[in-house]
Amino acid sequence: MSSLTILLQRACLRFALLPVPPLRAPLRSPRRPLGLPRRSAMSSSAASRLSHIVAAAGGAAGESSEPPAAAAAASGLAQEDDDLSSAMMGYRLPPKEIQDIVDAPPLPVLSFSPSKDKILFLKRRALPPLSDLAKPEEKLAGVRIDGYSNTRSRMSFYTGIGIHKLMDDGTLGPEKVVHGYPEGARINFVTWSQDGRHLSFSVRVDEEDNTSGKLRLWIADVESGEARPLFKSPEIYLNAIFDSFVWVNNSTLLVCTIPLSRGAPPQKPSVPSGPKIQSNETSNVVQVRTFQDLLKDEYDADLFDYYATSQLVLASFDGTVKPIGPPAVYTSIDPSPDDKYLMISSIHRPYSYIVPCGRFPKKVELWTVDGEFIRELCDLPLAEDIPIATSSVRKGKRSIYWRPDKPAMLYWVETQDCGDAKVEVSPRDIVYMENAEPINGEQPEILHKLDLRYAGTSWCDESLALVYESWYKTRKTRTWVISPDKKDVSPRILFDRSSEDVYSDPGSPMLRRTAMGTYVIAKVKKQDENTYILLNGMGATPEGNVPFLDLFDINTGSKERIWQSDKEKYYETVVALMSDKTDGELPLEKLKILTSKESKTENTQYYLQIWPEKKQVQITDFPHPYPQLASLYKEMIRYQRKDGVQLTATLYLPPGYDPSQDGPLPCLVWSYPGEFKSKDAAGQVRGSPNEFPGIGATSPLLWLARGFAILSGPTIPIIGEGDEEANDRYVEQLVTSAEAAVEEVVRRGVAHPDKIAVGGHSYGAFMTANLLAHAPHLFCCGIARSGAYNRTLTPFGFQNEDRTLWEATNTYVEMSPFMSANKIKKPILLIHGEQDNNSGTLTMQSDRFFNALKGHGALSRLVILPFESHGYSARESIMHVLWETDRWLQKYCLSGSSKTDSDSVADTENKTVSASGGGAPCEGPEAEGFSSMQRSLLWEDGLTTY
């Protein structure tokens, strides 16, 4: 992963992401809208807050002489002490001090205009109600569809748009509110026109019966703020199942619409026409992971076609509407940089019942901008047989994009190993390029050959492009310098390093916007007339990240650091290049960049840095989202595992806590395991001690408000060196890492050794259950959310494990806490969304694990959240999750009752109680309470990078 990609992920936690497009993957069209990400309750608010929180809980908090933990326990346990059953209790609310944090209004999303002279403030609401999630949805081919609105279900939205002018002195002008759309409108896909004079966005209004309204396309004049529907006809609606619309020029959009001829949805036959049959009489080897929401029968396939089929329409400001092409399941519409061509992607039958729609047969065609067919670029067959080995890919052409530095030139990559990472071949991938309309039968030109897996290209001009390749098994990553249009210049390796070695990351090139609206590597010229590029890096060091901006000579490799974050108090990052209004080389003395700045107690603000004086001008002045929580204690701590591996964690302590007076606190350890190829890489420090602590809607940091110490993200490295697979010693390394973390917080005197709880989400829940099974001496109780506990139910790989159950039977069994349910003696709280669609973590995992625990008399509780998926969204669900978690911690951690309770089931192997019933993609850390949703985002021209 590139340093800028990591930087952008961390920016998620700080209110914003800007328009810096992904550097190691081809860019999408800058004129394409991207909707607001679906609100996940595992969402991070990029804002922190910790002051005199216990006081906020119950009136005279500030006057209490009790230590924080005691005061929190008194207020929490007084509310209930029964064994509450889910059938009787309904949704509950956590203590007020937690509610106030979660209910704090979110800060707006920010978006710069193409010329960087205006900023949009996109307003958002707080957590959605459960009624939003309860709306009917269709689960088809891996996609969840709101049939009423004909878009993805559970889609979040904006509630309003404000426009601010960025003045010459860097300050913001008064807000101009976009107006004219209906009251209560739900706004999505906000996009700037190429000249920045107009906005386009979708509007939907819920019907009186609370069903979703269909999406209409609106445009707004930026100067006046006045908005109007683009289509005069009220019968033309957006189809936003896949793509939605894209600017073709400054007054015309290409729109995916619901076909006017479409009738009622197909009806499910009351009597099936025959059995459901799948066959492999050809003896093909087809190994797939446990995908969710797949097609089940021909009726599902018909329903998928019904909702996903679009009619493409060219619509102009003057009211002209022109349908182009036949109705089809279009998944991507991408105009060429010169606006003369359209690259159109679609999927078609035969469909599959075992893989999602991303693997359905895919056709890519080239049309003129008026819809005239030119040629077919590829028609890829159904891809059910992509090997499960990491770094395996689809056969045929992939990653087909326009060169951003050329008017109409395509590039793509083709695998030479049939997509199978286990096949040894050289080269492994070949990158090609070709004009949109080849002249005189010219053949595609080979741009570069790669021995690792292609990982993207950053384009500059005819003399410079950077091509990336990587290989997961070895963690090797290379950056090549090529001259795309100069055949006499040989490619050369610029960087060759381990992707795990964050200390050696040189940074990624900054991009500038071209006159065509695309993004290319920015070239900078100094007074010595030499040409440089700008490398933006996270600056990982043993003391934490210190982001930087280097002036880098691509020919000699020499570099000059022209900007670096303050490292004493603040954490600053370079977010975007602001001086990119013109093509050509940028004089260094005219450089202007956007930076973010934050500290442990000060939330993120944005600044302009202006050369040559490096003048700093503050743009934003966001209030602290949670002033009552502004003074938490945060420290990045270092300690050592018994095998010598250096580990890192972030320790948080409640405001006002004094170890000498208050003594050890109850402690919640919240983490997520990671895999590494070397001990040195596992021991490197990631993150900064000065970053602003982000508290999401279900973040463990909420329990600072209840008087707990929080050990967040302690490194849980699972290391597989050489030919060893990391998971072969998973349990051993998990336990020794946890032991080191617990010993450290106890040694510091901040955590009571008998009052340490452990928790995690997704793969962190899997970790939690394993620790309670194999390290019961460390923890008094556990909280496991949306986990997978029986790896035999994911037999064709999970997380980064690419061996099958039959190839690594012992590993699958030994790693599965389900198989060790008889060993779990400490209280465990299981929480799961009823409609989890994440690969591997189907809701059945928690159901069966709970039954196994109950069958051995383990003190356990299972909470299934109606309508929720892998991450939790609805306010009712989130508040209840927090109530359940708080109750569990107060009862089994703070009160110390878990020891007695667990002792009572010590011999349950010999005591059987009859009972009936019970209460990778990777299982990614994006669902943790720290990162999936920001309190504010930053993006540009419809380009987001989250």
Short mmCIF file of N, CA and C in Angstrom, two decimals, residues 91 125 128-139 143-157 184-188 204-215 307 834-835 866-869 873-874 876-877:
data_model
loop_
_atom_site.label_atom_id
_atom_site.label_comp_id
_atom_site.label_asym_id
_atom_site.label_seq_id
_atom_site.Cartn_x
_atom_site.Cartn_y
_atom_site.Cartn_z
N TYR A 91 -35.46 -2.10 22.52
CA TYR A 91 -34.21 -1.37 22.37
C TYR A 91 -33.95 -0.52 23.62
N ARG A 125 -27.01 14.41 8.14
CA ARG A 125 -27.76 14.17 9.36
C ARG A 125 -26.96 13.24 10.27
N PRO A 128 -29.12 7.30 11.13
CA PRO A 128 -30.45 7.07 10.56
C PRO A 128 -31.34 6.27 11.50
N PRO A 129 -32.65 6.40 11.37
CA PRO A 129 -33.56 5.59 12.20
C PRO A 129 -33.64 4.16 11.67
N LEU A 130 -34.07 3.26 12.50
CA LEU A 130 -34.20 1.86 12.10
C LEU A 130 -35.22 1.70 10.98
N SER A 131 -36.18 2.60 10.91
CA SER A 131 -37.20 2.50 9.85
C SER A 131 -36.56 2.60 8.47
N ASP A 132 -35.45 3.31 8.35
CA ASP A 132 -34.75 3.37 7.06
C ASP A 132 -34.22 2.00 6.65
N LEU A 133 -33.66 1.28 7.61
CA LEU A 133 -33.12 -0.04 7.31
C LEU A 133 -34.22 -1.07 7.09
N ALA A 134 -35.39 -0.82 7.68
CA ALA A 134 -36.48 -1.77 7.59
C ALA A 134 -37.21 -1.73 6.25
N LYS A 135 -36.88 -0.76 5.41
CA LYS A 135 -37.53 -0.69 4.10
C LYS A 135 -37.19 -1.93 3.29
N PRO A 136 -38.12 -2.38 2.46
CA PRO A 136 -37.86 -3.60 1.66
C PRO A 136 -36.62 -3.45 0.81
N GLU A 137 -35.89 -4.53 0.67
CA GLU A 137 -34.73 -4.55 -0.20
C GLU A 137 -34.59 -5.91 -0.85
N GLU A 138 -34.05 -5.90 -2.03
CA GLU A 138 -33.77 -7.14 -2.75
C GLU A 138 -32.29 -7.45 -2.63
N LYS A 139 -31.96 -8.71 -2.37
CA LYS A 139 -30.57 -9.15 -2.26
C LYS A 139 -30.26 -10.00 -3.49
N VAL A 143 -25.58 -7.66 -4.46
CA VAL A 143 -25.99 -6.27 -4.37
C VAL A 143 -27.30 -6.19 -3.60
N ARG A 144 -27.41 -5.20 -2.72
CA ARG A 144 -28.66 -4.97 -2.01
C ARG A 144 -29.34 -3.75 -2.61
N ILE A 145 -30.58 -3.95 -3.05
CA ILE A 145 -31.27 -2.97 -3.89
C ILE A 145 -32.53 -2.48 -3.21
N ASP A 146 -32.71 -1.17 -3.20
CA ASP A 146 -33.98 -0.56 -2.82
C ASP A 146 -34.82 -0.49 -4.08
N GLY A 147 -35.81 -1.36 -4.17
CA GLY A 147 -36.60 -1.45 -5.39
C GLY A 147 -37.46 -0.24 -5.66
N TYR A 148 -37.82 0.50 -4.62
CA TYR A 148 -38.64 1.69 -4.81
C TYR A 148 -37.85 2.82 -5.45
N SER A 149 -36.62 3.02 -4.99
CA SER A 149 -35.81 4.11 -5.53
C SER A 149 -34.90 3.66 -6.67
N ASN A 150 -34.81 2.34 -6.88
CA ASN A 150 -33.94 1.78 -7.91
C ASN A 150 -32.48 2.23 -7.72
N THR A 151 -32.02 2.07 -6.50
CA THR A 151 -30.63 2.37 -6.17
C THR A 151 -30.18 1.38 -5.12
N ARG A 152 -28.92 1.49 -4.69
CA ARG A 152 -28.45 0.64 -3.62
C ARG A 152 -29.24 0.96 -2.35
N SER A 153 -29.58 -0.04 -1.60
CA SER A 153 -30.32 0.19 -0.36
C SER A 153 -29.38 0.72 0.71
N ARG A 154 -29.97 1.32 1.75
CA ARG A 154 -29.24 1.81 2.92
C ARG A 154 -28.25 2.91 2.56
N MET A 155 -28.48 3.58 1.47
CA MET A 155 -27.54 4.60 1.03
C MET A 155 -27.74 5.87 1.84
N SER A 156 -26.68 6.39 2.39
CA SER A 156 -26.76 7.64 3.14
C SER A 156 -26.92 8.79 2.17
N PHE A 157 -27.02 10.00 2.70
CA PHE A 157 -27.32 11.13 1.81
C PHE A 157 -26.94 12.43 2.49
N GLY A 184 -36.95 18.40 2.62
CA GLY A 184 -36.75 17.02 3.04
C GLY A 184 -36.06 16.15 2.00
N ALA A 185 -35.49 16.77 0.97
CA ALA A 185 -34.85 16.00 -0.10
C ALA A 185 -33.61 15.27 0.42
N ARG A 186 -33.40 14.09 -0.12
CA ARG A 186 -32.19 13.32 0.14
C ARG A 186 -31.28 13.47 -1.08
N ILE A 187 -30.10 14.01 -0.86
CA ILE A 187 -29.22 14.41 -1.96
C ILE A 187 -28.04 13.45 -2.04
N ASN A 188 -27.71 13.03 -3.27
CA ASN A 188 -26.56 12.15 -3.49
C ASN A 188 -25.83 12.55 -4.77
N ARG A 204 -34.08 12.71 -4.03
CA ARG A 204 -35.20 11.80 -3.82
C ARG A 204 -35.95 12.26 -2.58
N VAL A 205 -37.24 12.06 -2.59
CA VAL A 205 -38.09 12.44 -1.47
C VAL A 205 -38.93 11.23 -1.09
N ASP A 206 -38.94 10.87 0.19
CA ASP A 206 -39.71 9.71 0.62
C ASP A 206 -41.20 9.94 0.42
N GLU A 207 -41.88 8.88 0.08
CA GLU A 207 -43.33 8.95 -0.10
C GLU A 207 -44.01 8.98 1.26
N GLU A 208 -45.32 9.22 1.25
CA GLU A 208 -46.08 9.33 2.50
C GLU A 208 -46.09 8.02 3.28
N ASP A 209 -46.00 6.88 2.59
CA ASP A 209 -46.00 5.60 3.28
C ASP A 209 -44.60 5.17 3.70
N ASN A 210 -43.64 6.11 3.67
CA ASN A 210 -42.25 5.89 4.09
C ASN A 210 -41.46 5.05 3.11
N THR A 211 -42.03 4.76 1.94
CA THR A 211 -41.23 4.10 0.91
C THR A 211 -40.34 5.14 0.24
N SER A 212 -39.25 4.67 -0.34
CA SER A 212 -38.29 5.58 -0.95
C SER A 212 -38.84 6.11 -2.28
N GLY A 213 -38.61 7.39 -2.52
CA GLY A 213 -38.94 7.95 -3.81
C GLY A 213 -37.83 7.67 -4.80
N LYS A 214 -38.17 7.72 -6.08
CA LYS A 214 -37.15 7.51 -7.10
C LYS A 214 -36.25 8.73 -7.23
N LEU A 215 -35.07 8.51 -7.80
CA LEU A 215 -34.06 9.56 -7.91
C LEU A 215 -34.28 10.38 -9.18
N TYR A 307 -34.10 -4.62 -12.28
CA TYR A 307 -33.63 -3.44 -11.56
C TYR A 307 -32.34 -2.86 -12.12
N GLU A 834 -28.32 -9.12 11.80
CA GLU A 834 -29.12 -10.23 11.31
C GLU A 834 -28.92 -10.47 9.82
N GLN A 835 -28.47 -9.43 9.09
CA GLN A 835 -28.31 -9.54 7.65
C GLN A 835 -26.88 -9.22 7.23
N PRO A 866 -31.86 -6.75 14.27
CA PRO A 866 -32.68 -6.83 13.06
C PRO A 866 -32.25 -5.81 12.01
N PHE A 867 -32.25 -6.24 10.77
CA PHE A 867 -31.97 -5.41 9.59
C PHE A 867 -30.52 -4.95 9.46
N GLU A 868 -29.69 -5.19 10.46
CA GLU A 868 -28.31 -4.71 10.40
C GLU A 868 -27.42 -5.67 9.62
N SER A 869 -26.36 -5.10 9.03
CA SER A 869 -25.42 -5.87 8.25
C SER A 869 -24.13 -6.06 9.06
N SER A 873 -25.86 0.43 11.62
CA SER A 873 -26.17 1.75 11.10
C SER A 873 -27.23 2.50 11.88
N ALA A 874 -28.33 1.87 12.19
CA ALA A 874 -29.47 2.57 12.76
C ALA A 874 -29.17 3.06 14.18
N GLU A 876 -31.16 3.18 16.72
CA GLU A 876 -31.68 2.26 17.72
C GLU A 876 -30.71 1.10 17.94
N SER A 877 -30.17 0.57 16.84
CA SER A 877 -29.24 -0.56 16.94
C SER A 877 -27.96 -0.15 17.66
#
